[in-house]
Short mmCIF file of C-alpha atoms and ligand atoms in Angstrom, two decimals:
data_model
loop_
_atom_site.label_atom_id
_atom_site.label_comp_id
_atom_site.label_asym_id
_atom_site.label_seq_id
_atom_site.Cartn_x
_atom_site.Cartn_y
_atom_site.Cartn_z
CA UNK A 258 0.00 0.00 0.00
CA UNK A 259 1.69 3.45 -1.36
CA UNK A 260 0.91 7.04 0.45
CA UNK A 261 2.29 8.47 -2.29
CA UNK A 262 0.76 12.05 -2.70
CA UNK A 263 1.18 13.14 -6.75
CA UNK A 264 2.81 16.39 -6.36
CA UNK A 265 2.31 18.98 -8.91
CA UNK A 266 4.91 20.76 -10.72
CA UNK A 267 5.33 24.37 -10.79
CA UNK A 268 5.66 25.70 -14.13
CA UNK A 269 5.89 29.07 -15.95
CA UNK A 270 3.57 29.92 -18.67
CA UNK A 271 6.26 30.34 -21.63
CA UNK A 272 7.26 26.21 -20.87
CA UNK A 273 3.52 25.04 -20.07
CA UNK A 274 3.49 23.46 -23.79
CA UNK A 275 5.95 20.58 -22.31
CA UNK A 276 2.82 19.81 -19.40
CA UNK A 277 -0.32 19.47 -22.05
CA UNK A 278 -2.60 17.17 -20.17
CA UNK A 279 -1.20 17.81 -16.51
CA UNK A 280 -1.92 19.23 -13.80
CA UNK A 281 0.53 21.84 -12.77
CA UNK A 282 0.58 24.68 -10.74
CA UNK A 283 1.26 28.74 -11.60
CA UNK A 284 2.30 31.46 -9.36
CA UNK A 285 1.67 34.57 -10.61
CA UNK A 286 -1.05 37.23 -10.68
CA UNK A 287 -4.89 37.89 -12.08
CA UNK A 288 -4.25 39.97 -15.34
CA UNK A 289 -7.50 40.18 -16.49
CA UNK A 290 -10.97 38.29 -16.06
CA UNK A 291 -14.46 38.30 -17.90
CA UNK A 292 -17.30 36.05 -16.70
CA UNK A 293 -20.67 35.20 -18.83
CA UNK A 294 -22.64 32.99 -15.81
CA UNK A 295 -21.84 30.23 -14.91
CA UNK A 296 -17.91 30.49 -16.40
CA UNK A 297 -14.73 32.75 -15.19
CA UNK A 298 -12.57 33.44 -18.34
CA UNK A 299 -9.07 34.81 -15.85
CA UNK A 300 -6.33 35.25 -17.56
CA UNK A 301 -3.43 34.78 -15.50
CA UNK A 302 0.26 36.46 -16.24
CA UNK A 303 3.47 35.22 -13.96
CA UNK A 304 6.02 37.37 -15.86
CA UNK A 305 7.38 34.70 -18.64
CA UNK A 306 3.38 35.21 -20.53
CA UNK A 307 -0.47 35.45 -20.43
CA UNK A 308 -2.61 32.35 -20.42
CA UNK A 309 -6.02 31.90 -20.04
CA UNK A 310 -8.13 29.98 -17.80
CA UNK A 311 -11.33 28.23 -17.88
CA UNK A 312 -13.44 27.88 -14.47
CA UNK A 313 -17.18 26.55 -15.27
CA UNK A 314 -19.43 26.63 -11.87
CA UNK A 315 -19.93 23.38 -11.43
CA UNK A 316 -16.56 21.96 -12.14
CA UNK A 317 -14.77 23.59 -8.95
CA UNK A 318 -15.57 23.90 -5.27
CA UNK A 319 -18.04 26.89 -4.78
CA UNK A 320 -15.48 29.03 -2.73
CA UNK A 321 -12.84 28.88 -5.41
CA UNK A 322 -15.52 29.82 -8.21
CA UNK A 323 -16.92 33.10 -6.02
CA UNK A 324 -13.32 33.86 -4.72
CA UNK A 325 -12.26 34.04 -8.44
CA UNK A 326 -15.44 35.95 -9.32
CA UNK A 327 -14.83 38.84 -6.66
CA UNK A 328 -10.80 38.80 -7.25
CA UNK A 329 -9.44 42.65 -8.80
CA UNK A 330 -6.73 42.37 -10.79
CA UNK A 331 -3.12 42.61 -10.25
CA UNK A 332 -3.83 40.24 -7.17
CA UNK A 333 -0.77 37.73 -6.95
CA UNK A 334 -2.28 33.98 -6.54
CA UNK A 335 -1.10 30.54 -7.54
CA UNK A 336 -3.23 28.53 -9.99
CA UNK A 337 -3.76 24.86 -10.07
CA UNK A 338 -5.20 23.35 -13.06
CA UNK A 339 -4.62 21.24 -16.38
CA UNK A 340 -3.02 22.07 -19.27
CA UNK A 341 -5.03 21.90 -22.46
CA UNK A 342 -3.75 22.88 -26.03
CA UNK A 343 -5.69 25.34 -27.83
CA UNK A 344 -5.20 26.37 -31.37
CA UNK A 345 -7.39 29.74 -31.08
CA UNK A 346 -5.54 31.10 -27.78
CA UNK A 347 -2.90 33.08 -28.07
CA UNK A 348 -0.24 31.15 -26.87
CA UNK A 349 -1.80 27.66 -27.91
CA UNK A 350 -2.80 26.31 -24.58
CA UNK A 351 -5.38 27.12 -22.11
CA UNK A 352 -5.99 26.35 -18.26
CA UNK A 353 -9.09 24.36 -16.88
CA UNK A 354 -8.52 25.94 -13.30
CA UNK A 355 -9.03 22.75 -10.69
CA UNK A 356 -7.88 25.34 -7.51
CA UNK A 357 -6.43 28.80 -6.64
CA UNK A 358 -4.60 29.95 -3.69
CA UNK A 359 -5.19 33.96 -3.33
CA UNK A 360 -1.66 35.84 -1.95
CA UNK A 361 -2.26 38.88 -1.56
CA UNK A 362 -5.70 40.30 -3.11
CA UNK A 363 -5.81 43.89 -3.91
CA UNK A 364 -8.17 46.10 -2.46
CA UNK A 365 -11.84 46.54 -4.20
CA UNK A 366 -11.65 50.21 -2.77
CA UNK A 367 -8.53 50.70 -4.10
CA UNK A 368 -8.05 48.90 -7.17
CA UNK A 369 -4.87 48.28 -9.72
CA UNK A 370 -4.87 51.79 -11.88
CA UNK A 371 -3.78 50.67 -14.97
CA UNK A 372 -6.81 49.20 -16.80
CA UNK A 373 -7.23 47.54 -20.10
CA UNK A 374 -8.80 50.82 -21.46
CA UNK A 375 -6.41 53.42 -23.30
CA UNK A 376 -4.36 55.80 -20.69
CA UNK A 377 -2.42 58.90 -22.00
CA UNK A 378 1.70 58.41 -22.02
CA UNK A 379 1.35 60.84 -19.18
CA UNK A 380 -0.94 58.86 -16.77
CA UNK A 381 1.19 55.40 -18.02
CA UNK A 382 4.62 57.27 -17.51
CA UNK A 383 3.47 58.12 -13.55
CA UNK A 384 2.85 54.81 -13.28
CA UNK A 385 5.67 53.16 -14.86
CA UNK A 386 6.49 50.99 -12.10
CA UNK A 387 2.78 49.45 -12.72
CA UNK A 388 3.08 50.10 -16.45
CA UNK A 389 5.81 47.30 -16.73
CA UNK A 390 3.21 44.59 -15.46
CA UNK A 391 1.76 44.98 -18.85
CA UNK A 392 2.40 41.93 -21.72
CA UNK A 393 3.46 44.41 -24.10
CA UNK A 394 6.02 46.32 -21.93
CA UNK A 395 6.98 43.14 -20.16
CA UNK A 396 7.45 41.49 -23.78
CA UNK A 397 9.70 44.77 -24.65
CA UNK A 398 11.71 44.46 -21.22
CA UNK A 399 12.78 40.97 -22.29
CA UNK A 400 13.74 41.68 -26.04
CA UNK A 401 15.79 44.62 -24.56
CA UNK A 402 17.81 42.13 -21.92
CA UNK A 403 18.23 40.31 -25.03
CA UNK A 404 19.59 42.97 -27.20
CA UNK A 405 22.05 43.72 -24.86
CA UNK A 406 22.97 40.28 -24.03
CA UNK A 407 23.69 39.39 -27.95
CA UNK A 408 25.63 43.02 -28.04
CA UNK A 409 27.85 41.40 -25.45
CA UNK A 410 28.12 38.18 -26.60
CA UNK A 411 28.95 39.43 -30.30
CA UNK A 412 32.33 40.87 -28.58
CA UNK A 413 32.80 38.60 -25.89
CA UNK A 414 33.13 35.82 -28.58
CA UNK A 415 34.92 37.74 -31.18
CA UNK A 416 38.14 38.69 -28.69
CA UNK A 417 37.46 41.70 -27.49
CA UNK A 418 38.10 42.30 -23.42
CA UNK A 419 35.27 44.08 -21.71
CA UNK A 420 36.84 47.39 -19.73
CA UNK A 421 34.77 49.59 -17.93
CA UNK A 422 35.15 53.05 -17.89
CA UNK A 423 34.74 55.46 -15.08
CA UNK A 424 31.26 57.04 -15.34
CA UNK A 425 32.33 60.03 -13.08
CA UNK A 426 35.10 61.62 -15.29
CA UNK A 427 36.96 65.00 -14.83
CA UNK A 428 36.26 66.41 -18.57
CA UNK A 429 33.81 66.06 -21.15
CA UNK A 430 33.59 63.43 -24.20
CA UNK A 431 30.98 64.55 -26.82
CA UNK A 432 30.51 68.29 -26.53
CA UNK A 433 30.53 70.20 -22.86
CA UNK A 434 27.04 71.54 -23.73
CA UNK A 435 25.55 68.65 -22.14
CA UNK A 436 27.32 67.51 -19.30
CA UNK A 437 25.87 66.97 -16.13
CA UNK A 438 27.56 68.62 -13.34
CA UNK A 439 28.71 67.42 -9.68
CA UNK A 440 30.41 68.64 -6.58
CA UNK A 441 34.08 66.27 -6.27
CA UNK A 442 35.23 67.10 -2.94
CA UNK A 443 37.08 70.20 -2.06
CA UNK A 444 36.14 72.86 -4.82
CA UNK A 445 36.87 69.58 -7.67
CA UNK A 446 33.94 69.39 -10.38
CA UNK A 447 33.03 65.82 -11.43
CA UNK A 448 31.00 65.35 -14.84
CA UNK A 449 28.75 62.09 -15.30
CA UNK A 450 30.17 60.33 -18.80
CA UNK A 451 29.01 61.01 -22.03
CA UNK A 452 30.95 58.06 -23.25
CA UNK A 453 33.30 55.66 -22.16
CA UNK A 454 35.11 56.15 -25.69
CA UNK A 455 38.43 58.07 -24.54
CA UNK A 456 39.15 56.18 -21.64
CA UNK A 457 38.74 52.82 -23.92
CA UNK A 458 41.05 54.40 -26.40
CA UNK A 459 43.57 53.85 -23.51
CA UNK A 460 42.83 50.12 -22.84
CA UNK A 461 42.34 49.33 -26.17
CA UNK A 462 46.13 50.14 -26.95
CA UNK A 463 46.59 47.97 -23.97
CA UNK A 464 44.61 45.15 -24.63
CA UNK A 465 44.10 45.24 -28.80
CA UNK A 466 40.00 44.69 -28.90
CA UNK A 467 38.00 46.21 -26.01
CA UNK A 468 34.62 46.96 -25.56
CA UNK A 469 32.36 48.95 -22.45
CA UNK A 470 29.59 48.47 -21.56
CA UNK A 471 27.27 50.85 -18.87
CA UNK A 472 24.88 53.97 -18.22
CA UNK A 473 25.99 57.40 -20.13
CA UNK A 474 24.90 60.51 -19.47
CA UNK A 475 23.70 63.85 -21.62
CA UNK A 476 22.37 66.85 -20.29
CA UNK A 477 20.34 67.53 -23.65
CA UNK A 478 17.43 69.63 -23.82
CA UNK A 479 15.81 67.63 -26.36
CA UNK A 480 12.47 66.41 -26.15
CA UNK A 481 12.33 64.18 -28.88
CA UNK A 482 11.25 60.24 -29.53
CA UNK A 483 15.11 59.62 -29.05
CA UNK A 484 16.94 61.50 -26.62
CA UNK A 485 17.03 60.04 -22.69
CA UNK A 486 19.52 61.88 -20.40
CA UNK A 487 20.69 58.34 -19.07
CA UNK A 488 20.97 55.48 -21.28
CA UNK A 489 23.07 52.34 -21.94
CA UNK A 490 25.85 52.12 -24.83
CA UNK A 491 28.11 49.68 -25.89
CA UNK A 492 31.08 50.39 -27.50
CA UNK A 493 33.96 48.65 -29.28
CA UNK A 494 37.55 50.28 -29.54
CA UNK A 495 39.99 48.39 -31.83
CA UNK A 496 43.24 49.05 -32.44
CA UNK A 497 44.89 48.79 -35.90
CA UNK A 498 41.49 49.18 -37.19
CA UNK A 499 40.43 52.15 -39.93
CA UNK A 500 36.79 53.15 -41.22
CA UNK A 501 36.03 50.69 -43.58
CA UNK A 502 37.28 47.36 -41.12
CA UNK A 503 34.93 49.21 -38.58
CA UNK A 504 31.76 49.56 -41.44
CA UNK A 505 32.50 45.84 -41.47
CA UNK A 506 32.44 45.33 -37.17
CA UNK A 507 29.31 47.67 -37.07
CA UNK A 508 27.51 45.38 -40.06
CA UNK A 509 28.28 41.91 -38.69
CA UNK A 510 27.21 43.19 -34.65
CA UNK A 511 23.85 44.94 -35.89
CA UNK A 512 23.01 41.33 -37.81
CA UNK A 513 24.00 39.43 -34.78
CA UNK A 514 21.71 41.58 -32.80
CA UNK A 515 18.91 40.72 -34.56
CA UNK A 516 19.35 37.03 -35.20
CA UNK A 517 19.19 36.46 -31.99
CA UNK A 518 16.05 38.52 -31.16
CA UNK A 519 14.41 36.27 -34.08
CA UNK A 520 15.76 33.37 -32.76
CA UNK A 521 14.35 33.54 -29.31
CA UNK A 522 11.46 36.67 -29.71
CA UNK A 523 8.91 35.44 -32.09
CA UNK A 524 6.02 35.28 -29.86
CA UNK A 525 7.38 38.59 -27.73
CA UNK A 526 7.36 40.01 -31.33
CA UNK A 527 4.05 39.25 -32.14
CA UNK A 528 2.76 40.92 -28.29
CA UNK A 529 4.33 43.76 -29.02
CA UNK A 530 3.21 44.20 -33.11
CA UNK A 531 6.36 44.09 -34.77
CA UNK A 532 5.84 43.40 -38.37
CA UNK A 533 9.24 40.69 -38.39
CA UNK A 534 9.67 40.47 -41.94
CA UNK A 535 11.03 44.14 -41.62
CA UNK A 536 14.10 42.04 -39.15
CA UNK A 537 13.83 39.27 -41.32
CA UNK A 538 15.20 41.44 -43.70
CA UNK A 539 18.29 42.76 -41.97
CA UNK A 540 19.51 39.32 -41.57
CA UNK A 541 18.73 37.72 -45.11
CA UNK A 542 22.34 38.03 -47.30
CA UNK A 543 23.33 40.72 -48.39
CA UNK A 544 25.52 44.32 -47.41
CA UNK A 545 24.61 47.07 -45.52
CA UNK A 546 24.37 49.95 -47.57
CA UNK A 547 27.22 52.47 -47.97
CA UNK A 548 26.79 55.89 -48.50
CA UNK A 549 29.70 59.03 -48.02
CA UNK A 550 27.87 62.06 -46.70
CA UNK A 551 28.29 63.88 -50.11
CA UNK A 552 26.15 61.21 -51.42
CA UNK A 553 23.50 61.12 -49.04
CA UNK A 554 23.51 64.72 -49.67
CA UNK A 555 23.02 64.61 -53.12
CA UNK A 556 20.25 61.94 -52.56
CA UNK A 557 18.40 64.37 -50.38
CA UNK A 558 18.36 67.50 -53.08
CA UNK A 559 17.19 64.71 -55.67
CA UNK A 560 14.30 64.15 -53.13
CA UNK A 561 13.88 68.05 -52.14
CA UNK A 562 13.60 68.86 -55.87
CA UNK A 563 11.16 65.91 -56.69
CA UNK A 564 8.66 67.24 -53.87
CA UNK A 565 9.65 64.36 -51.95
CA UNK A 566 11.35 66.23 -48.74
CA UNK A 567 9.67 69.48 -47.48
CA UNK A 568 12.83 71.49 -46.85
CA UNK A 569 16.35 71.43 -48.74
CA UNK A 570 19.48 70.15 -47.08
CA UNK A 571 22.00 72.28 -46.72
CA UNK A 572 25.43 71.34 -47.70
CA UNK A 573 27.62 71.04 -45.20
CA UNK A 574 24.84 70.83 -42.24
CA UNK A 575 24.08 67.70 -40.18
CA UNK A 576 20.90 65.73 -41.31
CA UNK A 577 17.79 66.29 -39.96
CA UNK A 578 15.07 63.70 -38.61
CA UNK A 579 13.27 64.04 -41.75
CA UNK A 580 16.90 64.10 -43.80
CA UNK A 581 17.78 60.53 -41.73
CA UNK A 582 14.13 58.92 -41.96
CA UNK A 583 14.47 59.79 -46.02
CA UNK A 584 17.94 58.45 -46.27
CA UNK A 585 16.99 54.98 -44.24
CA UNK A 586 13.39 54.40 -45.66
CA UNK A 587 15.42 53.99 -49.54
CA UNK A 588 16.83 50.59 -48.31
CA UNK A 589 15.61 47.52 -46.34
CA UNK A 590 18.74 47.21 -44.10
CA UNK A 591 20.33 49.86 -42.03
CA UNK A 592 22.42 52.30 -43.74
CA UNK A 593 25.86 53.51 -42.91
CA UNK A 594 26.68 57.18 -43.91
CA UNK A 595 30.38 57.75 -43.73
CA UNK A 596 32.78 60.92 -43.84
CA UNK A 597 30.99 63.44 -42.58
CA UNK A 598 32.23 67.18 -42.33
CA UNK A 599 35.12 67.82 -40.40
CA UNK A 600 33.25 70.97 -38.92
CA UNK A 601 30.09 69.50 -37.31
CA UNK A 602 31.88 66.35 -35.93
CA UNK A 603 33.64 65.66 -32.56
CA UNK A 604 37.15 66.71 -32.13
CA UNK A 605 38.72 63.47 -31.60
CA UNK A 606 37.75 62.11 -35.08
CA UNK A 607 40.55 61.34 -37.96
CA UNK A 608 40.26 64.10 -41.23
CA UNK A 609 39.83 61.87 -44.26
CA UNK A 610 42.89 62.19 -46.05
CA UNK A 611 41.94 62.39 -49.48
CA UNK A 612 39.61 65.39 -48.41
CA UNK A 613 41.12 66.56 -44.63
CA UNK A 614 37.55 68.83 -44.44
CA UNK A 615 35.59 65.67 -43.92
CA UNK A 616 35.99 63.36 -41.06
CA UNK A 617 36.99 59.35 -41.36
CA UNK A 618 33.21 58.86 -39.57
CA UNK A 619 30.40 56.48 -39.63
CA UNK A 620 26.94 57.00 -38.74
CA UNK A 621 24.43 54.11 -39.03
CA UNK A 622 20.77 54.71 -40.11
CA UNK A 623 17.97 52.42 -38.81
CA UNK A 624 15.53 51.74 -41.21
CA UNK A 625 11.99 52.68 -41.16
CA UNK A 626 12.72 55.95 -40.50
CA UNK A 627 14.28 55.36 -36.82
CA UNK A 628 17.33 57.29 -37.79
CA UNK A 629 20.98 57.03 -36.24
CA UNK A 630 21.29 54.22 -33.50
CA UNK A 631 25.18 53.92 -34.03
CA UNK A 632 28.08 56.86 -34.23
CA UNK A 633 31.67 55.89 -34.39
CA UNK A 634 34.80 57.26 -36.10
CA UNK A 635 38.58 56.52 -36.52
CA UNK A 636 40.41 58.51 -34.38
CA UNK A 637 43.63 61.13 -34.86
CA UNK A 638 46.17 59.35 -33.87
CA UNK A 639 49.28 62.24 -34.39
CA UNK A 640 50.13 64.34 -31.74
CA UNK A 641 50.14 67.89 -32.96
CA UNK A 642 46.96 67.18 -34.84
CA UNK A 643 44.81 66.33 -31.90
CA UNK A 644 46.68 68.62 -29.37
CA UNK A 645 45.96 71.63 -32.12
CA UNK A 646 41.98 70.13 -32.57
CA UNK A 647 41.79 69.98 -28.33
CA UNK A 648 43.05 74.05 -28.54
CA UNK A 649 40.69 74.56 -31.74
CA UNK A 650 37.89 73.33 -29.58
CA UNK A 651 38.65 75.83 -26.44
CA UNK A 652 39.01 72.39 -24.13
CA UNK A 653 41.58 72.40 -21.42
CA UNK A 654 45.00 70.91 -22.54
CA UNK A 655 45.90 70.05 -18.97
CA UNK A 656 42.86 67.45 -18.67
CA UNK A 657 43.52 66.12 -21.55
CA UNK A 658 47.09 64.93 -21.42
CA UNK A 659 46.60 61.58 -20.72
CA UNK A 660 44.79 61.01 -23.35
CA UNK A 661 47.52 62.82 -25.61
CA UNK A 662 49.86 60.34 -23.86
CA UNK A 663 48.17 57.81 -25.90
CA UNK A 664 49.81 59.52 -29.17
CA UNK A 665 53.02 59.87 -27.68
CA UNK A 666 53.82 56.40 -26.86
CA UNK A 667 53.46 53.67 -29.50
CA UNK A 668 50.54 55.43 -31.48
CA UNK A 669 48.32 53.23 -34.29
CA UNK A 670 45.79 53.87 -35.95
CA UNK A 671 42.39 52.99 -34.24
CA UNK A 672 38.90 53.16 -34.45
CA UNK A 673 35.65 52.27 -32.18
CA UNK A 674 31.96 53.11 -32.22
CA UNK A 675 29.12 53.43 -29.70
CA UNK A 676 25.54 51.70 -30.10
CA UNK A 677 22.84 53.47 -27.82
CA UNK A 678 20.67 50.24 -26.71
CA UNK A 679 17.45 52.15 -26.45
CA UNK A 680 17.89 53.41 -29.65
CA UNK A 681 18.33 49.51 -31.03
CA UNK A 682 15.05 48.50 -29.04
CA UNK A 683 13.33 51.07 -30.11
CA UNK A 684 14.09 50.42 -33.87
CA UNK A 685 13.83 46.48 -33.43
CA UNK A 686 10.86 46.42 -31.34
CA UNK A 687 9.44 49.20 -33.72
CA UNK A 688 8.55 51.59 -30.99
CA UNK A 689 7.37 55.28 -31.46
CA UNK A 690 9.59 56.53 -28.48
CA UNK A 691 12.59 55.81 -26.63
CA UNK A 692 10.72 55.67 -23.11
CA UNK A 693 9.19 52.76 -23.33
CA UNK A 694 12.48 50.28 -24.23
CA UNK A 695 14.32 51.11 -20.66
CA UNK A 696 12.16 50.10 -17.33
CA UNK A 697 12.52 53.46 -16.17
CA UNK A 698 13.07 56.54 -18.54
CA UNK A 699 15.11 59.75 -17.92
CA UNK A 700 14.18 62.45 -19.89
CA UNK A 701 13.48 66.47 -19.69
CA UNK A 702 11.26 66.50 -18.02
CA UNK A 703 10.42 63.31 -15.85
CA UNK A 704 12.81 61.68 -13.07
CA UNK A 705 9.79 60.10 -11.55
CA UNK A 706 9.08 57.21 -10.51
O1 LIG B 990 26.99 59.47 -31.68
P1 LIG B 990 27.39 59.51 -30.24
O2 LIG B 990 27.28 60.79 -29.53
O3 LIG B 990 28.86 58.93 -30.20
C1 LIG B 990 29.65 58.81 -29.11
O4 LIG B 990 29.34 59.03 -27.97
C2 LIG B 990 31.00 58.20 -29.41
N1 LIG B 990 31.93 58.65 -28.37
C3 LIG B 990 30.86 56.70 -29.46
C4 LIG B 990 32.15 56.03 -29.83
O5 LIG B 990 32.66 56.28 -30.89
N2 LIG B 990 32.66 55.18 -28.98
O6 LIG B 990 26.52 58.43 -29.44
C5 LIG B 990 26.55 57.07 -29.81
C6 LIG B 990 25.14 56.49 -29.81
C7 LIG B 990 24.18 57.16 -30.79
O7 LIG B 990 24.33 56.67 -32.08
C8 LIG B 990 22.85 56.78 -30.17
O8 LIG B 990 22.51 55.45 -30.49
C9 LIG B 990 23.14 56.85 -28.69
O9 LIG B 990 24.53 56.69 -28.54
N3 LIG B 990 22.72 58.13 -28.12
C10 LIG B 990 21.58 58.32 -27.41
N4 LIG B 990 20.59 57.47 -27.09
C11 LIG B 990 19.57 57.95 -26.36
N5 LIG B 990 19.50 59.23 -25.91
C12 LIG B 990 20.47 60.11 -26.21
N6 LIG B 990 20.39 61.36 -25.74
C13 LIG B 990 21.58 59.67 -27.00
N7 LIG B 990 22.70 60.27 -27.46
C14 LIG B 990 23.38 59.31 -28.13
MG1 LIG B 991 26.15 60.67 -33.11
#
């Protein structure tokens, strides 16, 4: 004679395909329920995906059925029931609830304020911190740890050495219009980075390949669908590399990148309403477009002068959002636009020297409009050049020498780029605007919650 008890398994929703037919258990909270009787439709989310259950009256005990019925959502329960496979749900299986076991119930006086009706940005932004409960953010919070996993991996398995940066740095990076501005101990002002870029310019002629990898900072007073005043970049720094080897890096990460979202984001995808043959795309054979500046320019006044772009671009200027989103929506894959001016780029870059008024630069274009998600360069390497483009740029020689030093002793050629992640998420999840691809978005104006 056995006293065996069966125990049931505790499962998560995105692996409940491997337990069709058992029972199995669920912890994880009420998303959503409708009723029409004598059946509770709940749908139940536990942070890996939705599922719904079935609970007809007179299949469980009474108090289960009326607990269920009363429940507000966002209450955190477990769920006991069986697994059934469902072509017409979502996820292909559904839940014939057996028991539930309430946590903690929320409050009927004081219920969850995010509801399945539309909420302004505004209202969803205060609530962020509820906000991410949501399938569709949740789905976007996982493609984004992905993103930046597959960033790291693309480097960590291609010989580069991960160096970190310091994030509180005495001088600025990409422009001292933007910095953000702390107290350092007696009198001392700190800045938060821009970009890790100079100081990996020092281990990468240490250590050959590098990469970083962490939070920047910009003090911009843009309130646009791309700018955050803290977000994540990862950047490579190679040395013995020029512009067109680092076209090549920047191609064969971006691809990598998005393989592995399609690899392992289908159904995240598909919450979300990313049209994937747009990824597909990126990854099917094939080169990245290359464009110099002069010819992206000369495609824009084509455009401008078939009525196809509002305003002219002006020789010489930066591009515009509408300039960028014209330039990307010609081609299917992202576009890299190289040698830009001299004159609007950062200090540190290397002149071209078959035309020493543009820069040795590479910006890469999203497509579909979402404009630059990459900026890298090669950078001057001589001496005299940089130390006269550090005085031509009104920064302060002494904070600089160090990273003069690195021109002084054993000097190569060298080149790196930085991705913004939020700008990648944005562009492969298709997203309107930048806030929604970190959990919690710095911008002009919001630093709450
Ligand atoms: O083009 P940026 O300014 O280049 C640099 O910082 C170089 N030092 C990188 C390097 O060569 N190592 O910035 C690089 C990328 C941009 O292409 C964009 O993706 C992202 O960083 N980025 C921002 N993302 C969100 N909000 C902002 N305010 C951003 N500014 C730049
Ligand atoms: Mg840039």
């Amino acid at each position: 004679m056995s006293s065996e008890v069966a125990t049931v398994p505790v499962v998560t929703i995105a692996t409940i395909g491997q337990h069709e037919g058992q029972t199995i258990t669920l912890r994880g909270w009420l998303y959503n329920i409708r009723s029409s009787g004598k059946l509770l439709f709940p749908t139940f989310r536990d942070g890996t995906g939705t599922i719904q259950g079935i609970v007809p009256k007179a299949a469980v005990p009474e108090e289960v059925f009326n607990t269920l019925k009363e429940l507000q959502l966002e209450s955190s329960l477990t769920v006991t029931g069986k697994v059934r496979a469902d072509s017409r749900a979502p996820s292909g299986y559904e839940l014939d609830v057996e028991d539930i076991h309430v946590i903690s119930p929320v409050s009927a006086d004081d219920p969850f304020p995010i509801t399945l009706k539309e909420h302004g940005v505004d209202f969803l932004m205060e609530h962020r911190h509820l906000w991410l409960r949501t399938p569709r953010q949740s789905a976007i919070l996982r493609v984004r740890a992905t993103i930046m996993r597959a960033a790291a991996e693309y480097f960590d398995t291609n010989g580069f050495i991960r160096t970190d940066p310091p994030i509180l740095t005495p001088n600025a990076c990409e422009g001292t219009s933007e910095l953000f501005e702390m107290d350092y101990f007696d009198d001392d002002k700190a800045y938060l980075t821009q970009s890790g870029q100079l100081y990996i310019e020092a281990t990468a002629l240490a250590l050959g390949k590098v990469y970083s990898f962490g939070p920047t900072f910009r003090a911009e007073k843009s309130k646009t669908r791309r700018h955050l005043t803290e977000f994540w970049m990862i950047e490579p720094e190679v040395a013995h590399l020029e512009l067109s080897g680092l076209m090549d890096l920047a191609e064969s990460f971006i691809t990598h990148i998005v393989t592995r979202v399609l690899e392992s984001h289908r159904a995240d995808l598909k919450v979300i309403g990313r049209d994937v043959s747009k990824l597909e795309a990126i990854t099917a054979l094939g080169p990245f477009p290359r464009l110099s500046y002069e010819e992206a320019h000369a495609m824009l006044e084509k455009a401008y002068a078939e009525g196809k772009l509002e305003n002219p671009h002006k020789d010489g200027d930066d591009f515009g959002s509408p300039d960028e989103t014209y330039i990307s929506s010609q081609f299917d894959k992202p576009v890299m636009v190289h040698r830009y001016p001299a004159a609007i780029k950062a200090f540190y870059m290397q002149p071209d020297p078959a035309d020493p008024t543009k820069a040795l630069c590479l910006d890469v274009l999203a497509p579909e409009g979402y404009g630059e998600i990459i900026g890298g360069s090669q950078r001057v390497d001589n001496y005299d050049l940089l130390k006269s483009r550090i005085e031509e740029h009104n920064l302060p020689l002494a904070a600089f020498q160090w990273y003069l030093d690195l021109r002084k002793y054993g000097s190569v050629p060298h080149a790196g780029f930085g991705m913004g992640i939020e700008r990648a998420v944005a562009w492969i999840c298709g997203l309107d605007h930048v806030r929604e691809t970190i959990p919690f978005a710095r911008t002009l104006n919001r630093i709450y919650p």
